[in-house]
Short mmCIF file of N, CA, C and O in Angstrom, two decimals:
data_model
loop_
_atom_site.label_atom_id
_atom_site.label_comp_id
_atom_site.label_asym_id
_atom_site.label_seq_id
_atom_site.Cartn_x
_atom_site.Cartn_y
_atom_site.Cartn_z
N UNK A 91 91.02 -118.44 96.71
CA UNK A 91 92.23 -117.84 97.22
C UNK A 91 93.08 -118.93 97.87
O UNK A 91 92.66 -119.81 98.62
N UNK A 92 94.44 -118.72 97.44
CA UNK A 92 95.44 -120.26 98.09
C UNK A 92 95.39 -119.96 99.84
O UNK A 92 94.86 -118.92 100.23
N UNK A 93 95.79 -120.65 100.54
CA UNK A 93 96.02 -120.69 102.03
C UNK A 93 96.85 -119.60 102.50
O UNK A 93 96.66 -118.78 103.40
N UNK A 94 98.09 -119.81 101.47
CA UNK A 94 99.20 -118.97 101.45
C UNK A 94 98.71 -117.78 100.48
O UNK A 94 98.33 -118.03 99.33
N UNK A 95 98.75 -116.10 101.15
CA UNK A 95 98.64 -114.93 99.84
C UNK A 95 100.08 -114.76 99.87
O UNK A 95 100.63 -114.89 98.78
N UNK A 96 100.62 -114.57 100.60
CA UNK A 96 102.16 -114.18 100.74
C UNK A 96 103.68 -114.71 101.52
O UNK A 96 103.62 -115.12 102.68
N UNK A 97 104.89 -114.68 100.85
CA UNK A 97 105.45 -115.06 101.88
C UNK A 97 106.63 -113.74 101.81
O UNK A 97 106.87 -113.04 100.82
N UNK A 98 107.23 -113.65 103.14
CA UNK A 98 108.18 -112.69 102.99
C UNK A 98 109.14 -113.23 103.86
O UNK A 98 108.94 -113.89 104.88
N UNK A 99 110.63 -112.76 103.16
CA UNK A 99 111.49 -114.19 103.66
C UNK A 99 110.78 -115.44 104.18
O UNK A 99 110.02 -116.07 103.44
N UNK A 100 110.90 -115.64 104.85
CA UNK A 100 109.93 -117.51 105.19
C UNK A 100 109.08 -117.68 105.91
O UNK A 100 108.81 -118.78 106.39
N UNK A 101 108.38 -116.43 106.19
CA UNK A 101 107.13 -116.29 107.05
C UNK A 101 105.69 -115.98 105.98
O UNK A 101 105.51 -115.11 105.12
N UNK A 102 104.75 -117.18 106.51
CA UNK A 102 103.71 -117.11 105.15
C UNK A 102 102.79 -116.08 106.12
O UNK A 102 102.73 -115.99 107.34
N UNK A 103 102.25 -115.48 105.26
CA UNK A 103 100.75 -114.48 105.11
C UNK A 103 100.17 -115.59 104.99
O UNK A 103 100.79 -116.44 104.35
N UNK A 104 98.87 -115.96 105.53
CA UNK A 104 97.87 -116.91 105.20
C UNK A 104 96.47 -116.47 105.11
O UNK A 104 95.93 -115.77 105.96
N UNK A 105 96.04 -116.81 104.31
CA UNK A 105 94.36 -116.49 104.01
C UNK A 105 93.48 -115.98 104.92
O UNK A 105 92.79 -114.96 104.79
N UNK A 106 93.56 -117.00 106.17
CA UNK A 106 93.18 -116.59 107.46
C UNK A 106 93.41 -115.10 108.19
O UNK A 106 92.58 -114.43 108.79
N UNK A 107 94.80 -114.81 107.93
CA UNK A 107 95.33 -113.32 108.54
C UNK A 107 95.03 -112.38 107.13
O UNK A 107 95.32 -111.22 107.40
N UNK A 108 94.73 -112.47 106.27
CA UNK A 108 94.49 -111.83 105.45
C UNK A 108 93.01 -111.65 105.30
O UNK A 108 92.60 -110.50 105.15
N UNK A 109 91.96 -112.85 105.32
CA UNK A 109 90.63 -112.31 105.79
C UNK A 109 90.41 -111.53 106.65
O UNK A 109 89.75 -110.55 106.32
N UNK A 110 90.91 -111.65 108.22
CA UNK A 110 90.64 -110.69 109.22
C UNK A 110 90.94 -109.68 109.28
O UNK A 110 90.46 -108.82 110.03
N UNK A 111 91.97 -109.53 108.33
CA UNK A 111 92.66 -107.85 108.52
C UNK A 111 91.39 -107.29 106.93
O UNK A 111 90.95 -106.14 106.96
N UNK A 112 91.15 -107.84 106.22
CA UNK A 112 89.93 -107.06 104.95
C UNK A 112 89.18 -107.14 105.19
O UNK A 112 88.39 -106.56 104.45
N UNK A 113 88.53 -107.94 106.47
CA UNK A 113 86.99 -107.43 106.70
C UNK A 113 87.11 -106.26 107.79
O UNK A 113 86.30 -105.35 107.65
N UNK A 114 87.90 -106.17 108.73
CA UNK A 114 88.35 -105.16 109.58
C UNK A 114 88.28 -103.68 108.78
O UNK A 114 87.74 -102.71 109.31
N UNK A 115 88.78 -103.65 107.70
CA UNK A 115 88.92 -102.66 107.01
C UNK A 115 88.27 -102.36 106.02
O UNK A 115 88.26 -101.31 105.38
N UNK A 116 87.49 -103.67 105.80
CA UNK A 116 85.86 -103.19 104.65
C UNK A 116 84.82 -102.52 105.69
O UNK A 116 84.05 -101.60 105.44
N UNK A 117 85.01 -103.24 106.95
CA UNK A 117 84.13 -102.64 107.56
C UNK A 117 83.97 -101.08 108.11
O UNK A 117 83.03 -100.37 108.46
N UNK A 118 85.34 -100.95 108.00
CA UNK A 118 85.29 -98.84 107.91
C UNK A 118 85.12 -98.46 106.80
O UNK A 118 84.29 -97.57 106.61
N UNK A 119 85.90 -99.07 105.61
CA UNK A 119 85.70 -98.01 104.33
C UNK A 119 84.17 -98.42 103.97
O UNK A 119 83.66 -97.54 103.28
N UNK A 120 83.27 -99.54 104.24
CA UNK A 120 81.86 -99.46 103.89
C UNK A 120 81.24 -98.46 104.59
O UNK A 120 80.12 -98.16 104.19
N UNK A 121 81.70 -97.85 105.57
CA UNK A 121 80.70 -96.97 106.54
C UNK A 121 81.48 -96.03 105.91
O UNK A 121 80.63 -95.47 105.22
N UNK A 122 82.61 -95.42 105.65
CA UNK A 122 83.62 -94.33 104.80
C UNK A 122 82.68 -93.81 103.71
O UNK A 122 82.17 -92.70 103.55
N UNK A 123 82.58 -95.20 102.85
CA UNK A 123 81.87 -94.80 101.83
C UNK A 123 80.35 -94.55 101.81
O UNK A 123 79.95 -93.52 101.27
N UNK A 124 79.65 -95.23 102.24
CA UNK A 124 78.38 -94.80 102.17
C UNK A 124 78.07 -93.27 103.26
O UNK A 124 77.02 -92.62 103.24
N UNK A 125 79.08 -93.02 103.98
CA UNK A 125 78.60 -91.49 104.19
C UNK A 125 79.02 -90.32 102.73
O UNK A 125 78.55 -89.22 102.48
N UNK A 126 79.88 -90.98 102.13
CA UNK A 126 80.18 -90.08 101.00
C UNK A 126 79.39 -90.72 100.13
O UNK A 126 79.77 -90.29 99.04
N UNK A 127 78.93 -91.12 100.03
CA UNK A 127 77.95 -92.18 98.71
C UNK A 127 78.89 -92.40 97.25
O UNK A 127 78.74 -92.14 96.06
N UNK A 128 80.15 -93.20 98.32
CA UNK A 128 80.85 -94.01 97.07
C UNK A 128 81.14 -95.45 97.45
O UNK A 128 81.79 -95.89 98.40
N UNK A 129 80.51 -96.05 96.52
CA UNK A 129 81.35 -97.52 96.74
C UNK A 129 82.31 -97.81 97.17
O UNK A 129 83.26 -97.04 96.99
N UNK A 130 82.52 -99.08 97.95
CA UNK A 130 84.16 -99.62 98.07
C UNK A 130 84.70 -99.96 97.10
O UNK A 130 84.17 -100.80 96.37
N UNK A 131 85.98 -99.40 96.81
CA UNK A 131 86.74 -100.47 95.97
C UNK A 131 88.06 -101.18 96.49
O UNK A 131 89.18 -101.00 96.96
N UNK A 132 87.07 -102.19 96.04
CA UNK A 132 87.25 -103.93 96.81
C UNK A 132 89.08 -104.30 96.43
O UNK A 132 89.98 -104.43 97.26
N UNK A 133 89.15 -104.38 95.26
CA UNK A 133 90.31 -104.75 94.77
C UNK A 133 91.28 -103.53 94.78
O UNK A 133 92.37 -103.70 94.23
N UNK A 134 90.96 -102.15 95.45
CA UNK A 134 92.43 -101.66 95.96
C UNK A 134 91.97 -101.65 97.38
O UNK A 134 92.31 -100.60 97.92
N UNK A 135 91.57 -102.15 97.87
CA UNK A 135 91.35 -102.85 99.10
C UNK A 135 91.96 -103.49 99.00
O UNK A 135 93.13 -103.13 99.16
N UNK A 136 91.68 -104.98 98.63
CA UNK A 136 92.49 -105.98 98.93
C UNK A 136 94.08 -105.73 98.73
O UNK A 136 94.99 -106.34 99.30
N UNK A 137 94.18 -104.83 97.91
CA UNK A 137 95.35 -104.68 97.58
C UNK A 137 96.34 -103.93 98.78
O UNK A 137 97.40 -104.27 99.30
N UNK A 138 95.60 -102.96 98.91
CA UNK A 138 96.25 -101.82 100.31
C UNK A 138 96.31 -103.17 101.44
O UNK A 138 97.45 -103.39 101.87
N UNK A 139 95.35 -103.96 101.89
CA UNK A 139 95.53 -105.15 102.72
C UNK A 139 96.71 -105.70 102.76
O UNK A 139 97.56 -105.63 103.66
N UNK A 140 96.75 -106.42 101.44
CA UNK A 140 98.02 -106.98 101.56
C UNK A 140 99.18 -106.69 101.39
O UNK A 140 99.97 -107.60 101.15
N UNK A 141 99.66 -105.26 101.45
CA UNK A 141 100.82 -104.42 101.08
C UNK A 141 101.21 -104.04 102.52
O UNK A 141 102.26 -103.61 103.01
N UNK A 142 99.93 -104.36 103.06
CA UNK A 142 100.13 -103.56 104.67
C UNK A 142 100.69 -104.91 105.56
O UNK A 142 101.61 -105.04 106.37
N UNK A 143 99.76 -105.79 105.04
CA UNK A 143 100.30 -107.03 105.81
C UNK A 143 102.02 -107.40 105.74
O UNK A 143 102.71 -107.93 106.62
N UNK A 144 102.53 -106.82 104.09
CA UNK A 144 104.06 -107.37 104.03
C UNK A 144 104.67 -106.42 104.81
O UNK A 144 105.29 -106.71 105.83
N UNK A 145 104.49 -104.97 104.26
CA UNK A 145 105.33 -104.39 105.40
C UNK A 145 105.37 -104.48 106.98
O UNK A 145 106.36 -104.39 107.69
N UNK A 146 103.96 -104.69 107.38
CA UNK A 146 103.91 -105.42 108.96
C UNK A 146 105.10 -106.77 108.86
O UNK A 146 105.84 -106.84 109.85
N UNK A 147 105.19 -107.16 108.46
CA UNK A 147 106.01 -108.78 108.37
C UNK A 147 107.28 -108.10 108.21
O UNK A 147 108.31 -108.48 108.78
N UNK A 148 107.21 -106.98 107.36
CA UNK A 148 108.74 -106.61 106.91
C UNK A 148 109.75 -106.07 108.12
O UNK A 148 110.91 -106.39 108.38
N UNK A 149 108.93 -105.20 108.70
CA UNK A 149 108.99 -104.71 110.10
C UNK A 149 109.25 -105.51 111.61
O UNK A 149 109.82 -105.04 112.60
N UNK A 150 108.61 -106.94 111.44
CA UNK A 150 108.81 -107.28 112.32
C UNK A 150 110.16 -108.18 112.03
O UNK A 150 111.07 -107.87 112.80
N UNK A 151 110.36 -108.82 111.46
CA UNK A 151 111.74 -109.49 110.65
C UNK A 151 112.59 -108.69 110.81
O UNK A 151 113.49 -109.06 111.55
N UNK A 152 112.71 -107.23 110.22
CA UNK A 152 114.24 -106.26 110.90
C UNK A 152 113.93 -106.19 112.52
O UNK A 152 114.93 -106.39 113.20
N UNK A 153 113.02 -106.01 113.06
CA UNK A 153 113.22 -105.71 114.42
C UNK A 153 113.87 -107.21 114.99
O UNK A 153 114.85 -107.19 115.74
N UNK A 154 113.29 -108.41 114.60
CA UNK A 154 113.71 -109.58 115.68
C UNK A 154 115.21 -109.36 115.05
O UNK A 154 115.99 -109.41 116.01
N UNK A 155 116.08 -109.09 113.60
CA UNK A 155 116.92 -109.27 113.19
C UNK A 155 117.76 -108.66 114.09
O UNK A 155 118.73 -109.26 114.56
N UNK A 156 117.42 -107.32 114.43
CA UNK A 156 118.23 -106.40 115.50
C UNK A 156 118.09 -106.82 117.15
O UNK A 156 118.79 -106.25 117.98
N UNK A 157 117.51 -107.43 117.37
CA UNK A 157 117.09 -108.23 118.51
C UNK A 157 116.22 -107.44 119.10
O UNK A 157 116.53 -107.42 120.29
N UNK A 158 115.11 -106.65 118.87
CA UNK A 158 114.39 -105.58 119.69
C UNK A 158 113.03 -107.04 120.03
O UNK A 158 112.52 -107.98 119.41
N UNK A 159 112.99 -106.56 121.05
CA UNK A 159 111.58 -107.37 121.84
C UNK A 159 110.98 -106.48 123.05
O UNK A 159 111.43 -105.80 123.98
N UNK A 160 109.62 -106.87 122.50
CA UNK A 160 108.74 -105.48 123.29
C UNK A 160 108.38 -106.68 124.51
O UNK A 160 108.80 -107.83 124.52
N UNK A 161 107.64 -106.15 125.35
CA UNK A 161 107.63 -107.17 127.11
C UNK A 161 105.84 -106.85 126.28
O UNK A 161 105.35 -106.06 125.47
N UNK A 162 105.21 -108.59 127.48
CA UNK A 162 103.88 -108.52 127.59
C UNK A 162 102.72 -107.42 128.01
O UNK A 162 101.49 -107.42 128.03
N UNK A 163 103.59 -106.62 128.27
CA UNK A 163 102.97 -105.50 129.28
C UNK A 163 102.36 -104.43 128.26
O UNK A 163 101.21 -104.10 128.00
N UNK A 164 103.61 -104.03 127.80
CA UNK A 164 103.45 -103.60 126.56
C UNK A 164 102.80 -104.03 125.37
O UNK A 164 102.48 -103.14 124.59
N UNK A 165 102.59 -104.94 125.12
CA UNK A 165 102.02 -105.29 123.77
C UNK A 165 100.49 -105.44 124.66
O UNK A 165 99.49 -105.21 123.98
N UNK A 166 100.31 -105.70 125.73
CA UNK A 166 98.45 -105.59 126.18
C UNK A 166 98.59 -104.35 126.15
O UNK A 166 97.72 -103.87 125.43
N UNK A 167 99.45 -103.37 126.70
CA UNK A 167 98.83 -101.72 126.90
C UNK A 167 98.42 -101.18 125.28
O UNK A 167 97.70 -100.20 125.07
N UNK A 168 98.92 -101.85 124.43
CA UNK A 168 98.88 -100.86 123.17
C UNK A 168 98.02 -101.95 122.37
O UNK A 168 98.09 -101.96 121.14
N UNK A 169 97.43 -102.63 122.87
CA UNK A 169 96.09 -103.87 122.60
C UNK A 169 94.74 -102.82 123.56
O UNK A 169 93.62 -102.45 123.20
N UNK A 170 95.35 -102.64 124.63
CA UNK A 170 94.18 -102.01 125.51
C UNK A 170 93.78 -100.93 124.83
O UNK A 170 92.55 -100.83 124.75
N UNK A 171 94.79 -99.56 124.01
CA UNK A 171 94.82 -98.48 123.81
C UNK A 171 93.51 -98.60 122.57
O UNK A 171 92.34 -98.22 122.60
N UNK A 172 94.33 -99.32 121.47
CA UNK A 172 93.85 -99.86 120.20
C UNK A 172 92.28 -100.12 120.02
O UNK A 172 91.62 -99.64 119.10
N UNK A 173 91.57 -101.22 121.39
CA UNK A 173 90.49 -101.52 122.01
C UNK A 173 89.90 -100.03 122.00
O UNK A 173 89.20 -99.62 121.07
N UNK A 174 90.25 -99.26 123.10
CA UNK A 174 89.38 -98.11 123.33
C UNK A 174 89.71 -97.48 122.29
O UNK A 174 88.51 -97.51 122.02
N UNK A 175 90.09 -97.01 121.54
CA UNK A 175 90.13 -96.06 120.58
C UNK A 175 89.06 -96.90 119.36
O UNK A 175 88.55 -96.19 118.49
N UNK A 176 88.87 -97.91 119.37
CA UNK A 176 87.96 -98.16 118.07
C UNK A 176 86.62 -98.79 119.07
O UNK A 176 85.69 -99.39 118.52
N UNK A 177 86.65 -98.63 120.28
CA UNK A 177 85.16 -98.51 121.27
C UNK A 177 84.87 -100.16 121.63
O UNK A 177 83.76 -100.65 121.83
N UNK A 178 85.72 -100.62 121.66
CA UNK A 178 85.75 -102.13 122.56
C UNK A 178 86.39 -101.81 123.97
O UNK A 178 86.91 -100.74 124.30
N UNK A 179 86.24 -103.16 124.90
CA UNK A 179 86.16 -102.66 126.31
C UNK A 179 87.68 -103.64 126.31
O UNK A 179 88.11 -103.94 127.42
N UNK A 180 88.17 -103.94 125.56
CA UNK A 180 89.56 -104.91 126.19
C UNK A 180 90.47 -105.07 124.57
O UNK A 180 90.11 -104.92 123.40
N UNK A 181 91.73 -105.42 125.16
CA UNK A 181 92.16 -105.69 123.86
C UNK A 181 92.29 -106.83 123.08
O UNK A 181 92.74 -107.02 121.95
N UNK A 182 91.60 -107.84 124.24
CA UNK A 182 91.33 -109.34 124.08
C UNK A 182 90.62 -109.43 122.82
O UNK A 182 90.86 -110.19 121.89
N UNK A 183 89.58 -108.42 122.94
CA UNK A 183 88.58 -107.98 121.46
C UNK A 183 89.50 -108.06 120.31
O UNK A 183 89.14 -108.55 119.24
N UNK A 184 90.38 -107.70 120.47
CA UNK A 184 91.33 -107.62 118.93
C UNK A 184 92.04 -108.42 118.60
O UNK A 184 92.54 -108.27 117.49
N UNK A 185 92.33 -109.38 119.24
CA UNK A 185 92.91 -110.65 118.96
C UNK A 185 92.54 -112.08 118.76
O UNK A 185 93.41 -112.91 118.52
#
């Protein structure tokens, strides 16, 4: 896999942010699936991954475009939220 999976306008997706976000999410649909006793499938995985990653990018590019900026406070509270809702004690865990 290249370094670069994606770029959108001039911000690269890199291998790195694209591993962490598909094992994040193999790791539910493997527990998804084996309670239903179906395999993952890997390659619309990867695929849903990286569709999610552009529109995340896409999203954040119109917001800085419009000048919206969220405060530190905010981006830990909804890091903290994120944390407890998937059963970690901080949102440090997710980053």
């Amino acid at each position: 896999m290249p370094d670069v999976v994606a770029v959108v306008d001039d911000t690269e997706i890199t291998k790195e942010e694209f591993t962490v976000t598909y094992e994040a999410q193999f790791t539910t649909a493997a527990a998804q699936a084996q309670a239903g006793g179906q395999p993952v499938d890997q390659d619309a995985l990867k695929k849903q991954v990286a569709e999610s990653l552009v529109d995340t990018q896409l999203l954040i590019n119109e917001a800085d475009e419009r000048g919206y900026e969220v405060s530190q406070e905010d981006k830990d509270s909804t890091l903290d939220d994120l944390a407890e809702q998937n059963g970690l004690t901080s949102g440090d865990e997710l980053v």
